[in-house]
Coordinates of N, CA and C and ligand atoms in Angstrom, one line a residue:
X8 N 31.3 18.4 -10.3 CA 31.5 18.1 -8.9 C 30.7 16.9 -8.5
X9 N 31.3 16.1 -8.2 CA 30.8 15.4 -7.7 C 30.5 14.7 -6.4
X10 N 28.9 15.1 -5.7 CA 28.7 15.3 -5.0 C 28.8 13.8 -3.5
X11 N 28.5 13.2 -4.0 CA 29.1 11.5 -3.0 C 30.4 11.4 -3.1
X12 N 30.7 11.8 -3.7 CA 32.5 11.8 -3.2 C 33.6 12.6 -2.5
X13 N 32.6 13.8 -2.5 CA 33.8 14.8 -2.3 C 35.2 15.2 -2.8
X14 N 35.8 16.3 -2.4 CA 36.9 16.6 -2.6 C 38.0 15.3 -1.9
X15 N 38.9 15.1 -3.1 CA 39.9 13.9 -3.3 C 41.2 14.5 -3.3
X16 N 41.9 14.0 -2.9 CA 43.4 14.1 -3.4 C 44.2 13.2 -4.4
X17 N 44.4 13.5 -5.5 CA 44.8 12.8 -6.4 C 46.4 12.9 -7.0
X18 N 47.2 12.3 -6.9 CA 48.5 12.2 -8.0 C 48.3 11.6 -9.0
X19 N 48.6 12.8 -10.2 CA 49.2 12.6 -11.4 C 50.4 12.2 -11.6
X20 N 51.1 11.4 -12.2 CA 52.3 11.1 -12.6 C 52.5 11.1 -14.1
X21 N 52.6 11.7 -14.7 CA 52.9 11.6 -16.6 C 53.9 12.8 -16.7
X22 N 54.9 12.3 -17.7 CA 55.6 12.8 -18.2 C 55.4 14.1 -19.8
X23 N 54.1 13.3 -19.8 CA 54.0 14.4 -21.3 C 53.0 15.7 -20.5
X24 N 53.8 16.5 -20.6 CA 52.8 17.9 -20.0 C 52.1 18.0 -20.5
X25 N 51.4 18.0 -21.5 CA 50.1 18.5 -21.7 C 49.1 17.0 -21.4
X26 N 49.7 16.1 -21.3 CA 48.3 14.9 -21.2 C 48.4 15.5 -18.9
X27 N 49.4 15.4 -18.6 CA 49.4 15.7 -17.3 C 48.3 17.0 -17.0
X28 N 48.4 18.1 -17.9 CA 47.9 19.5 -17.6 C 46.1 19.0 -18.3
X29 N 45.9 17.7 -19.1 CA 44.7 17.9 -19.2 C 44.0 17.2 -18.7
X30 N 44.4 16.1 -18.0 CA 44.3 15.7 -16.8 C 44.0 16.3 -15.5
X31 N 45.0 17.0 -14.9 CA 44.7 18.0 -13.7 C 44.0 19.0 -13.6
X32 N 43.6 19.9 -14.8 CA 42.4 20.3 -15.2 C 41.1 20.0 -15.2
X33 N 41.1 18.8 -15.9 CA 39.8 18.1 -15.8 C 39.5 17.7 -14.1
X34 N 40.3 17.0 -13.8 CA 40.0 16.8 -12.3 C 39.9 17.6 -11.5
X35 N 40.3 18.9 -11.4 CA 40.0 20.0 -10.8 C 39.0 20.6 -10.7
X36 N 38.6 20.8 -12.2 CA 37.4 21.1 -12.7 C 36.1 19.9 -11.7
X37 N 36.8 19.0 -11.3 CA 35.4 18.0 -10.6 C 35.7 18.4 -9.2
X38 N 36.2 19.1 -8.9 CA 36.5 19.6 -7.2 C 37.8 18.5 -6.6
X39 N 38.2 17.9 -7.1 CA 39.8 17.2 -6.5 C 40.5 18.3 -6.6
X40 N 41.5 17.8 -5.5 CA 43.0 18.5 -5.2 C 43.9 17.5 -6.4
X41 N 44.7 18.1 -7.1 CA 45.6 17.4 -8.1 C 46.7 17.9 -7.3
X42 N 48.2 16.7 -7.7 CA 49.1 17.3 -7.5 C 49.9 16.4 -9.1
X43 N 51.1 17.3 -9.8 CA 51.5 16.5 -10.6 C 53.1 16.3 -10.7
X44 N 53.4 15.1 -11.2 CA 54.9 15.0 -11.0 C 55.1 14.1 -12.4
X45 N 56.4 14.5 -13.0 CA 56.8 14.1 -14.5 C 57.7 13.0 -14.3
X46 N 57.8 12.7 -13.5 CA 58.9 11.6 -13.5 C 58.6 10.2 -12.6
X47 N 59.4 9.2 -12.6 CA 59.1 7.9 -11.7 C 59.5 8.4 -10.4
X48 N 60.1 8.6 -10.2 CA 61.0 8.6 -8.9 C 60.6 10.0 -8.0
X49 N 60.2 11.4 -8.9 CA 59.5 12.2 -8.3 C 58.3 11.5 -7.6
X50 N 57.8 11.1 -8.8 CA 56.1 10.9 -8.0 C 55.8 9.5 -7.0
X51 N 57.2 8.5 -7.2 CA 57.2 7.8 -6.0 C 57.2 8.2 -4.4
X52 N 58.7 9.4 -4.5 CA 58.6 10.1 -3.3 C 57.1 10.7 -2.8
X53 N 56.6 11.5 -3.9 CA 55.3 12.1 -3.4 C 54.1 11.0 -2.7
X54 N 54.3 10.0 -3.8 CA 53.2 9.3 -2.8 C 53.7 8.2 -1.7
X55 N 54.8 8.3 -1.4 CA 55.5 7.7 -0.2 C 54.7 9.0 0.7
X56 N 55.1 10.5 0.3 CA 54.8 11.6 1.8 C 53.3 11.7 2.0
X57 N 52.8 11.7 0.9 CA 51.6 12.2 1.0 C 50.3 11.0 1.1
X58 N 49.3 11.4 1.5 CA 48.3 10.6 1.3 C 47.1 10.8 0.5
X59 N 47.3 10.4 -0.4 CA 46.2 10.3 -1.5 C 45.3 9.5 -1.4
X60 N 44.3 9.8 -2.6 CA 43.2 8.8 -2.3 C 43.2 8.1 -3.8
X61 N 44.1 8.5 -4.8 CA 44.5 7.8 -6.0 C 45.3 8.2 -6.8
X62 N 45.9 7.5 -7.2 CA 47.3 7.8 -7.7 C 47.2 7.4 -9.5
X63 N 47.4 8.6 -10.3 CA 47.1 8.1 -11.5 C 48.6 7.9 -12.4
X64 N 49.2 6.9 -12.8 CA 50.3 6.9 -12.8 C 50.6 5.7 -14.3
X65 N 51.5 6.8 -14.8 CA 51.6 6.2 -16.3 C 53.0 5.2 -16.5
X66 N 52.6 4.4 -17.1 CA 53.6 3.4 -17.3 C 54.8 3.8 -18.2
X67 N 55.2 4.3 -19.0 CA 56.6 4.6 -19.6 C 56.8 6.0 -18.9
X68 N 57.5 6.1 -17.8 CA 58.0 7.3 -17.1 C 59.5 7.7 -17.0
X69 N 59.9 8.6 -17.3 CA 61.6 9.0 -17.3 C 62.0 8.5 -15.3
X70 N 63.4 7.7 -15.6 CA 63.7 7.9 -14.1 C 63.4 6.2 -13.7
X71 N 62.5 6.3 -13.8 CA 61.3 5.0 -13.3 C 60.2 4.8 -14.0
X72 N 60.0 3.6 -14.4 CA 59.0 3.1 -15.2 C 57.7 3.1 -13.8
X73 N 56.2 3.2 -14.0 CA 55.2 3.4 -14.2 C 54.8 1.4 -13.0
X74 N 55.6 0.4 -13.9 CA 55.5 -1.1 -13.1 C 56.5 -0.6 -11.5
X75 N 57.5 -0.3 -11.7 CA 58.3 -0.5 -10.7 C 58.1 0.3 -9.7
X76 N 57.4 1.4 -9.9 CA 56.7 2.3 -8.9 C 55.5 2.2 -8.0
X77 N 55.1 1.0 -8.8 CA 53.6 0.7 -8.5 C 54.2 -0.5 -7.4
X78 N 55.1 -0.9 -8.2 CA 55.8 -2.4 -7.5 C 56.3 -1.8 -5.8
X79 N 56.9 -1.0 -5.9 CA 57.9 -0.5 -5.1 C 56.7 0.4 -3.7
X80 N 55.6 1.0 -4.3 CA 54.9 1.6 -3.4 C 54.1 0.3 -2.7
X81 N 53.7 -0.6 -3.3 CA 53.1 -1.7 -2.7 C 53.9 -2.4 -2.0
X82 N 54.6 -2.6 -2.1 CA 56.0 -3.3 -1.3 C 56.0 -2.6 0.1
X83 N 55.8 -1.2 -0.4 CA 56.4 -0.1 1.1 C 55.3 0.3 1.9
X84 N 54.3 -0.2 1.7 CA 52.7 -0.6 2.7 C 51.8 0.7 1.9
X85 N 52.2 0.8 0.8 CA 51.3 2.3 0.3 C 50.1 1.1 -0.5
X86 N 48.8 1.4 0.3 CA 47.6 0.8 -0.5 C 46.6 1.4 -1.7
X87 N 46.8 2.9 -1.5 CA 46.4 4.1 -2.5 C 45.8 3.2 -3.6
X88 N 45.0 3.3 -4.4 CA 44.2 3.0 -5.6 C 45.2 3.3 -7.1
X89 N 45.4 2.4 -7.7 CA 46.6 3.0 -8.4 C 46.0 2.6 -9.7
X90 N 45.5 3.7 -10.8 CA 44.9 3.7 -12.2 C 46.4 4.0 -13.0
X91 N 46.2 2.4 -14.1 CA 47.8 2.9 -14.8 C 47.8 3.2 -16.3
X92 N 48.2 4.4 -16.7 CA 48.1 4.6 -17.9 C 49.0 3.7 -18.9
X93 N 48.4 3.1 -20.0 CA 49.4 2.4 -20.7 C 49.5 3.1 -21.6
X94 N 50.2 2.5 -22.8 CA 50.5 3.5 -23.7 C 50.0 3.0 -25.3
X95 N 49.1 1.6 -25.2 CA 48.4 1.5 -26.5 C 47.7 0.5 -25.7
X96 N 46.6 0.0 -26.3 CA 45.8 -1.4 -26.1 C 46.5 -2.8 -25.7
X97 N 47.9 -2.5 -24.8 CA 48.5 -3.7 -24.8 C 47.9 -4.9 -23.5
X98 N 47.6 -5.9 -24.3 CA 47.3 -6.8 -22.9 C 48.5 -6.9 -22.0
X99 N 49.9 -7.1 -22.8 CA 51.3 -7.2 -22.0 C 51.2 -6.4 -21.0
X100 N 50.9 -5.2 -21.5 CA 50.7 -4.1 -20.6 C 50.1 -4.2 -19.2
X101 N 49.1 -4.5 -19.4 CA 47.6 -4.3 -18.5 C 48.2 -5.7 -18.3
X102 N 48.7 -6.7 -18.1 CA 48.9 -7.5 -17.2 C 49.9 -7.4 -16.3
X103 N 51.7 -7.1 -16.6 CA 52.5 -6.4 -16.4 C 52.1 -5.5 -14.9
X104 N 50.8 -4.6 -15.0 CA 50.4 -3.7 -15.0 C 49.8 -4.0 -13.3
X105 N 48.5 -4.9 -13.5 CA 47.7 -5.1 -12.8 C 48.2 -6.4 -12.0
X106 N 49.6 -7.2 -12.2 CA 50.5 -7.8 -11.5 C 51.6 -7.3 -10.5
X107 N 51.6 -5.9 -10.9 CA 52.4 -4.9 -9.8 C 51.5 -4.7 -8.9
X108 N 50.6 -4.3 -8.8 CA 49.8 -4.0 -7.7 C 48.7 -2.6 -8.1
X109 N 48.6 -2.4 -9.7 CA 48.2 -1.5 -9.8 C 46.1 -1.7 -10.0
X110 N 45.6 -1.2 -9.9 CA 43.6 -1.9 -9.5 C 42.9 -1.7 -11.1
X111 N 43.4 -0.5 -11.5 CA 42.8 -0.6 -12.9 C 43.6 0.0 -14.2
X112 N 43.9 0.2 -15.5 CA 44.4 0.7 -16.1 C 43.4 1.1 -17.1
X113 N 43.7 1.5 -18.0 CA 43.4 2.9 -18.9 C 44.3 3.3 -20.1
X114 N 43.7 2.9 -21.4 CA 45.3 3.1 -22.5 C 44.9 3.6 -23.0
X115 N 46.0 5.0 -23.8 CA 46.2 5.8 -24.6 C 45.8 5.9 -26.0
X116 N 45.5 6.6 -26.8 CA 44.3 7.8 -26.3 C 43.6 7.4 -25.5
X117 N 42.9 8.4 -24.6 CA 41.6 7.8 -23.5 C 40.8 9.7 -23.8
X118 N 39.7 9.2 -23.7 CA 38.4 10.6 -23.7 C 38.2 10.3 -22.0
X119 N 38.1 11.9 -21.7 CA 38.3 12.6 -20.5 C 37.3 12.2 -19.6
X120 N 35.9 11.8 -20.2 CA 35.0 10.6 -19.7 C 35.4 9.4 -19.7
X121 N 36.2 8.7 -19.9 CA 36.3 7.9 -19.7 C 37.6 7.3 -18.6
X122 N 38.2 8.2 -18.5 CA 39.3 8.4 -17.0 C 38.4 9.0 -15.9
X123 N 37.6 9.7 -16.0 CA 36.3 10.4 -14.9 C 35.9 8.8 -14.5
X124 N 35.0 8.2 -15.6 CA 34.4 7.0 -15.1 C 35.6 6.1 -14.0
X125 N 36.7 5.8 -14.8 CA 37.1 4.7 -14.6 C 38.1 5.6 -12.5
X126 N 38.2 6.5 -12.6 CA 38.5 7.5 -11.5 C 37.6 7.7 -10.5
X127 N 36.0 7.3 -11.0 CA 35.0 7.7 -9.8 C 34.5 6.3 -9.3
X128 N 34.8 4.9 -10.1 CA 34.8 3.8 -9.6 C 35.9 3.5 -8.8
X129 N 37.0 4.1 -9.1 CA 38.1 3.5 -8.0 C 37.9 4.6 -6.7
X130 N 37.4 5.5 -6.5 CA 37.1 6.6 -5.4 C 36.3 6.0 -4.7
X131 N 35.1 5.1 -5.6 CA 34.0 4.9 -4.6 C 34.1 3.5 -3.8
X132 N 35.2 2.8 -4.4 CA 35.6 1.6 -4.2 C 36.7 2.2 -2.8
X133 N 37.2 2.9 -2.7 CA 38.4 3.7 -1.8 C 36.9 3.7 -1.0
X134 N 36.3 4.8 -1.2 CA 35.8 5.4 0.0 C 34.8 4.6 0.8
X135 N 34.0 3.4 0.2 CA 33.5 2.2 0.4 C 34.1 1.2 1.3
X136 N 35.6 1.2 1.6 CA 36.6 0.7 2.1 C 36.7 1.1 3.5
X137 N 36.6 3.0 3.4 CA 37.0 3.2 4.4 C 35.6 3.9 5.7
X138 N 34.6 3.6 4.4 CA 33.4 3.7 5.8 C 32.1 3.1 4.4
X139 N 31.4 2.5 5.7 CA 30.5 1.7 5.0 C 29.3 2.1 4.3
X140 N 29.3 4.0 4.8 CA 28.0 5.1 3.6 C 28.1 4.0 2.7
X141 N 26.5 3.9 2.8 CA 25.9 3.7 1.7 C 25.3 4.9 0.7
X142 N 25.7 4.9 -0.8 CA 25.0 6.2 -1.4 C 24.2 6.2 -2.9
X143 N 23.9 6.6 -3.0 CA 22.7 6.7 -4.3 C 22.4 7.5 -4.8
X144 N 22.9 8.3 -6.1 CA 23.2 9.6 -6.2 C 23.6 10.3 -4.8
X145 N 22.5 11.5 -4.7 CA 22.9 12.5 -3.6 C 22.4 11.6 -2.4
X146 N 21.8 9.9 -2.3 CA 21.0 10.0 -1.0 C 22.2 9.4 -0.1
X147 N 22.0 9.5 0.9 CA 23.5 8.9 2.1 C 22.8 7.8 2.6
X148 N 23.0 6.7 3.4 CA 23.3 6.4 4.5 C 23.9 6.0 5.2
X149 N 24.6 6.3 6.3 CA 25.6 5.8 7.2 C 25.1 4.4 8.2
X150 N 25.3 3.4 8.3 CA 25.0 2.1 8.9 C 25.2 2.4 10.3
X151 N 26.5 3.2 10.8 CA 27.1 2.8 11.9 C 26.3 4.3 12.8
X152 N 26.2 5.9 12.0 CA 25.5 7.0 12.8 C 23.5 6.8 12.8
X153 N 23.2 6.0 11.5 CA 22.3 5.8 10.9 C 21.8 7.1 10.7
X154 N 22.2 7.6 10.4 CA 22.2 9.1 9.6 C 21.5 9.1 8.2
X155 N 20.7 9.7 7.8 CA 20.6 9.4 6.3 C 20.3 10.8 5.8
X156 N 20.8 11.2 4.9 CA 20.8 12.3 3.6 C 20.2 12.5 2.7
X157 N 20.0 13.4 1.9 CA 19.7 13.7 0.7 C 19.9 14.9 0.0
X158 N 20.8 15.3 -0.6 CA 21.6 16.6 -0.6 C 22.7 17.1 0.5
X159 N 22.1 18.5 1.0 CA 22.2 18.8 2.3 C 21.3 18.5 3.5
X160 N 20.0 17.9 2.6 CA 18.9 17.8 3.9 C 19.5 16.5 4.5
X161 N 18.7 16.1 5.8 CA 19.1 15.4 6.7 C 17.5 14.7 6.7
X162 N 17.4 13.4 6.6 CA 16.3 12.9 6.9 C 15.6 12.3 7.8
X163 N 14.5 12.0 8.5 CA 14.8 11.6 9.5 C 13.1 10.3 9.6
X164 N 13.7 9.3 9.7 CA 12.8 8.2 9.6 C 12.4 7.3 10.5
X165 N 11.3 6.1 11.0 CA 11.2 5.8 12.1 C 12.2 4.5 11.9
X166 N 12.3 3.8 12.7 CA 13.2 2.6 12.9 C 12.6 1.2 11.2
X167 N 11.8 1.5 11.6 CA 11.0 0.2 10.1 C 11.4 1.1 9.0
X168 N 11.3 2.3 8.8 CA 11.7 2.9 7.3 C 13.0 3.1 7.2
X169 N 14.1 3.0 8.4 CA 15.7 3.0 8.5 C 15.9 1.6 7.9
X170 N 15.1 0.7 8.5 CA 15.6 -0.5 8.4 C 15.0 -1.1 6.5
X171 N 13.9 -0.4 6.3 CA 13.6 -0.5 4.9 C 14.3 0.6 3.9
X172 N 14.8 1.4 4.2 CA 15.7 2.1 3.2 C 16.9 1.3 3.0
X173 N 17.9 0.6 4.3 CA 19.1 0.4 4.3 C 18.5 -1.0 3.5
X174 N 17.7 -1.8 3.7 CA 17.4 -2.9 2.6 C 17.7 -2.5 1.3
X175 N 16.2 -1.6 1.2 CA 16.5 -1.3 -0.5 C 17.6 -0.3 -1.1
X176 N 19.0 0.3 -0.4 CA 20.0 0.8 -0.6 C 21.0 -0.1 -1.1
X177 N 21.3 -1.3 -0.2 CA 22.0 -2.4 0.1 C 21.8 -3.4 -1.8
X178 N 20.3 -3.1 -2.4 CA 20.1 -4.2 -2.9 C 19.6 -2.9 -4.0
X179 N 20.3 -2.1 -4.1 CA 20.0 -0.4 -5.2 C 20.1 -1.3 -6.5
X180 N 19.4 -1.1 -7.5 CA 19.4 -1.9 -9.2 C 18.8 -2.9 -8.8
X181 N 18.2 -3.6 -7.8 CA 17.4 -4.8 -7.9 C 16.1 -4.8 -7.7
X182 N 15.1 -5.6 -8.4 CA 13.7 -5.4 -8.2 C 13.6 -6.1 -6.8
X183 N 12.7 -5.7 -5.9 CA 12.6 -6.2 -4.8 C 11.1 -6.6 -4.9
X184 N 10.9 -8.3 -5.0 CA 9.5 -8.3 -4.5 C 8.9 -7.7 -3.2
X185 N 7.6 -7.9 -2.7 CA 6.8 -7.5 -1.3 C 7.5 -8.6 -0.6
X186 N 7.7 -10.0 -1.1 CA 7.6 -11.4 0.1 C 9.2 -10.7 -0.1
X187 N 10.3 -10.6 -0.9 CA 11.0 -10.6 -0.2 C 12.0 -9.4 1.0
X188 N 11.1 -8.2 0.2 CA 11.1 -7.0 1.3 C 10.6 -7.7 2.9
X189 N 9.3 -8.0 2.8 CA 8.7 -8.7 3.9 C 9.2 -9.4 4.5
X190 N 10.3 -10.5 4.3 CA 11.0 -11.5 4.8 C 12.2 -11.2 5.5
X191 N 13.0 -10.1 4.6 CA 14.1 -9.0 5.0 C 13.8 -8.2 6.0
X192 N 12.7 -7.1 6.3 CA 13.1 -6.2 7.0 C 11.7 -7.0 7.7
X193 N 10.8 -7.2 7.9 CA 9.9 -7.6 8.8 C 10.0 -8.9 9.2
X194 N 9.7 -9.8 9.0 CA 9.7 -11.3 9.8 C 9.6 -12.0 8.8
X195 N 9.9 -13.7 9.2 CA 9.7 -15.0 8.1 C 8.3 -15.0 8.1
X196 N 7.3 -14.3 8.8 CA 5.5 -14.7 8.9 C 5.2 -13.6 8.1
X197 N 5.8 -12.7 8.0 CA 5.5 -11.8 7.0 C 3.9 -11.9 6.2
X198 N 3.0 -11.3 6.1 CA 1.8 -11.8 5.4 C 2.2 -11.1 3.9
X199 N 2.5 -11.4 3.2 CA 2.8 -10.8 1.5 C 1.5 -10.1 1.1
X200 N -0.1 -10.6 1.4 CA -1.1 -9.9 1.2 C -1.3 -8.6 1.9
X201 N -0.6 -8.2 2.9 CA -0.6 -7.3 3.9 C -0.4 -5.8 3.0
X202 N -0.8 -4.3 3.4 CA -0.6 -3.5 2.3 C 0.5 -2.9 3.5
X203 N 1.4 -3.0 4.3 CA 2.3 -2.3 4.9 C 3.1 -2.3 4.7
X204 N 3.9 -3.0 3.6 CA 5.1 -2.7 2.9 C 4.7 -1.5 1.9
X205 N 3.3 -1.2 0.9 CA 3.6 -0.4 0.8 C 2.7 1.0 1.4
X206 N 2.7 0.9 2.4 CA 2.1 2.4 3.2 C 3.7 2.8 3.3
X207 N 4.8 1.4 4.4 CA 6.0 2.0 4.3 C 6.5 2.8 3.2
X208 N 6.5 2.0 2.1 CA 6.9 2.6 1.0 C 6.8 3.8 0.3
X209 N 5.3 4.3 0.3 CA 4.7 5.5 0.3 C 5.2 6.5 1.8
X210 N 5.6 6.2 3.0 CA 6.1 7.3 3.7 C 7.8 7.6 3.4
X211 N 8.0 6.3 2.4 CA 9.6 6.5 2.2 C 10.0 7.3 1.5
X212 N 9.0 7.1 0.5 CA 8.7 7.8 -0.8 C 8.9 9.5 -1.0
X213 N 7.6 9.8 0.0 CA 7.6 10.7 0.6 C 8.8 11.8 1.3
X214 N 9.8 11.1 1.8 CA 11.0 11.6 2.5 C 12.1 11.7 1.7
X215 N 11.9 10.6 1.0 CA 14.0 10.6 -0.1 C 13.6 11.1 -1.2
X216 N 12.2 11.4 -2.2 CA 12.0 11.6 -3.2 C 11.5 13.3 -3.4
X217 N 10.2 13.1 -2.2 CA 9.4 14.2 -2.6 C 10.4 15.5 -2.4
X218 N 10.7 16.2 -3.6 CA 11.2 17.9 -3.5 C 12.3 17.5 -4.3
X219 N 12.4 16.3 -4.3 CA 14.5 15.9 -5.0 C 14.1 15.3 -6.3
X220 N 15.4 15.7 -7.2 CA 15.3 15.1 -8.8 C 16.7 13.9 -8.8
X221 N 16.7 13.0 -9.3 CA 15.5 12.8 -9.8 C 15.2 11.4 -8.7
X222 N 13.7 11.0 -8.7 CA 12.9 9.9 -8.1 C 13.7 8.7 -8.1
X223 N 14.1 8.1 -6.9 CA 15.5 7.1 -6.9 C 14.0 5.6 -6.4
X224 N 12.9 5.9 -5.7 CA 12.1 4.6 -5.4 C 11.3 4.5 -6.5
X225 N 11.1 3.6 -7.3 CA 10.3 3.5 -8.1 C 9.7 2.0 -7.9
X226 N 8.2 2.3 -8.5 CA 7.0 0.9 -8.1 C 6.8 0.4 -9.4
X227 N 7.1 -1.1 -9.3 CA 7.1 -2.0 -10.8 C 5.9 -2.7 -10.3
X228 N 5.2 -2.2 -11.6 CA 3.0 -2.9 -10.8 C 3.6 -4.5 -11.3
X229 N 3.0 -5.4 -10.4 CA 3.3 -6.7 -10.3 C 4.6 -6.9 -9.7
X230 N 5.5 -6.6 -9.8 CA 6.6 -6.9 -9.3 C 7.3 -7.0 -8.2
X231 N 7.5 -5.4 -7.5 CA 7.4 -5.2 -6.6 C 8.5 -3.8 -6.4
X232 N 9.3 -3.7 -5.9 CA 10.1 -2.2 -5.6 C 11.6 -2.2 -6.2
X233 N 11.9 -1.2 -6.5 CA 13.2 -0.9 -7.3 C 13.9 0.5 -6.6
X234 N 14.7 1.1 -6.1 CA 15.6 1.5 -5.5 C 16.7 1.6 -6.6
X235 N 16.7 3.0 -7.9 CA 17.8 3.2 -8.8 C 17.4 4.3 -8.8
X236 N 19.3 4.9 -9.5 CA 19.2 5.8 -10.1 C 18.5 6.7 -11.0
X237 N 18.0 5.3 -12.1 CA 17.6 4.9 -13.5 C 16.0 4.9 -13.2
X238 N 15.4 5.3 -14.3 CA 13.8 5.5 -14.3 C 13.4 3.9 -14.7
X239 N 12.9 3.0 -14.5 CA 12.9 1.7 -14.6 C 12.1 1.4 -15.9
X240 N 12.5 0.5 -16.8 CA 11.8 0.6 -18.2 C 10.3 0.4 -18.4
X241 N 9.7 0.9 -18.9 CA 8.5 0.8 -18.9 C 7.6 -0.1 -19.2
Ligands
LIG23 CA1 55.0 8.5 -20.6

């Protein structure tokens, strides 16, 4: 399950039932709603009616090929995230492909990790689109309620540690010096020798880390601050 995404609506479109059935299983198995359809023309109507949040849709389809569907929903104002299955390592393909309107493809064989990955980049890319949460593993922030998360908990921070989390969220995987934290969320006078970047730091610390696995602020001695997923190399 995965938890910054939530429950999705997804169309399948493949013709070979069992890659369809292990597909829709897998995805289900991650909390998405699946729906599946074996044909071009089936699964065009479906995602004309319905609104999905990604459409997985393979390129040699009975009825309707996999391009013309892709071609034909774009045409008809359907913006849906469209992952397209090809059917060997063809670049023809994947150009053909990603010239219809489709965002990413994916060729046959593919391991069930590796449609997850390439499925939870186009979700986050969707859902990034359609509101500006910022997230980090489990942590949230919303820019516009300024709301911030972590799990289910709800956190709650003064204006300088909103405005220093949404920095180091914005800039998550980058080392952040003090001058340029300083310069960002405090003033151009900023004193770099000053220790209140990290007192902030340590009350942030405090709030998004302490009780939660795993530790997303980490302190690089010399450097300055890191905001990841990733335990920072040593
Ligand atoms: Ca096929």
């Amino acid at each position: 399950m995965n938890a910054t995404l939530g429950r999705m609506k997804i169309l399948v479109v493949e013709d070979e039932e069992r890659v369809a059935h292990f597909i829709q299983k897998g995805l289900k198995e991650e909390g998405h709603a699946v729906d599946v359809s074996y044909d071009g023309e089936d699964g065009e109507f479906l995602a004309e009616i319905n609104d999905y949040d990604l459409i997985i849709l393979d390129l040699m389809l009975p009825k309707k090929n996999g391009i013309t569907v892709c071609r034909e929903l774009r045409a008809g104002g359907v913006v849906t995230p469209v992952l397209m299955l090809t059917a060997r390592d063809s670049v023809e393909d994947k150009v053909r492909g990603l010239d219809a309107g489709a965002d990413d493809y994916l060729p046959k064989p593919f391991a069930f990790e590796e449609l997850l990955a390439r499925v939870r980049a186009l979700l986050r890319r969707q859902s990034e689109s359609k509101t500006p949460t910022l997230t980090l593993a489990d942590l949230e922030l919303d820019p516009i309620s300024r709301r911030v998360t972590r799990g289910d908990k709800a956190i709650r921070l003064t204006t300088k540690e909103y405005a220093l989390l949404e920095y180091l969220m914005r800039n998550a995987g980058k080392v952040l010096s003090r001058t340029l934290i300083g310069e960002h969320v405090w003033d151009m006078n900023f004193d770099p020798e000053s220790n209140v970047i990290d007192v902030y730091i340590s009350h942030l610390r405090a709030k998004i880390d302490k009780g939660f696995e795993p530790a997303l602020l980490h302190t690089l001695r010399g450097q300055g601050y890191l905001l990841s997923n990733d335990a920072p190399p040593a």
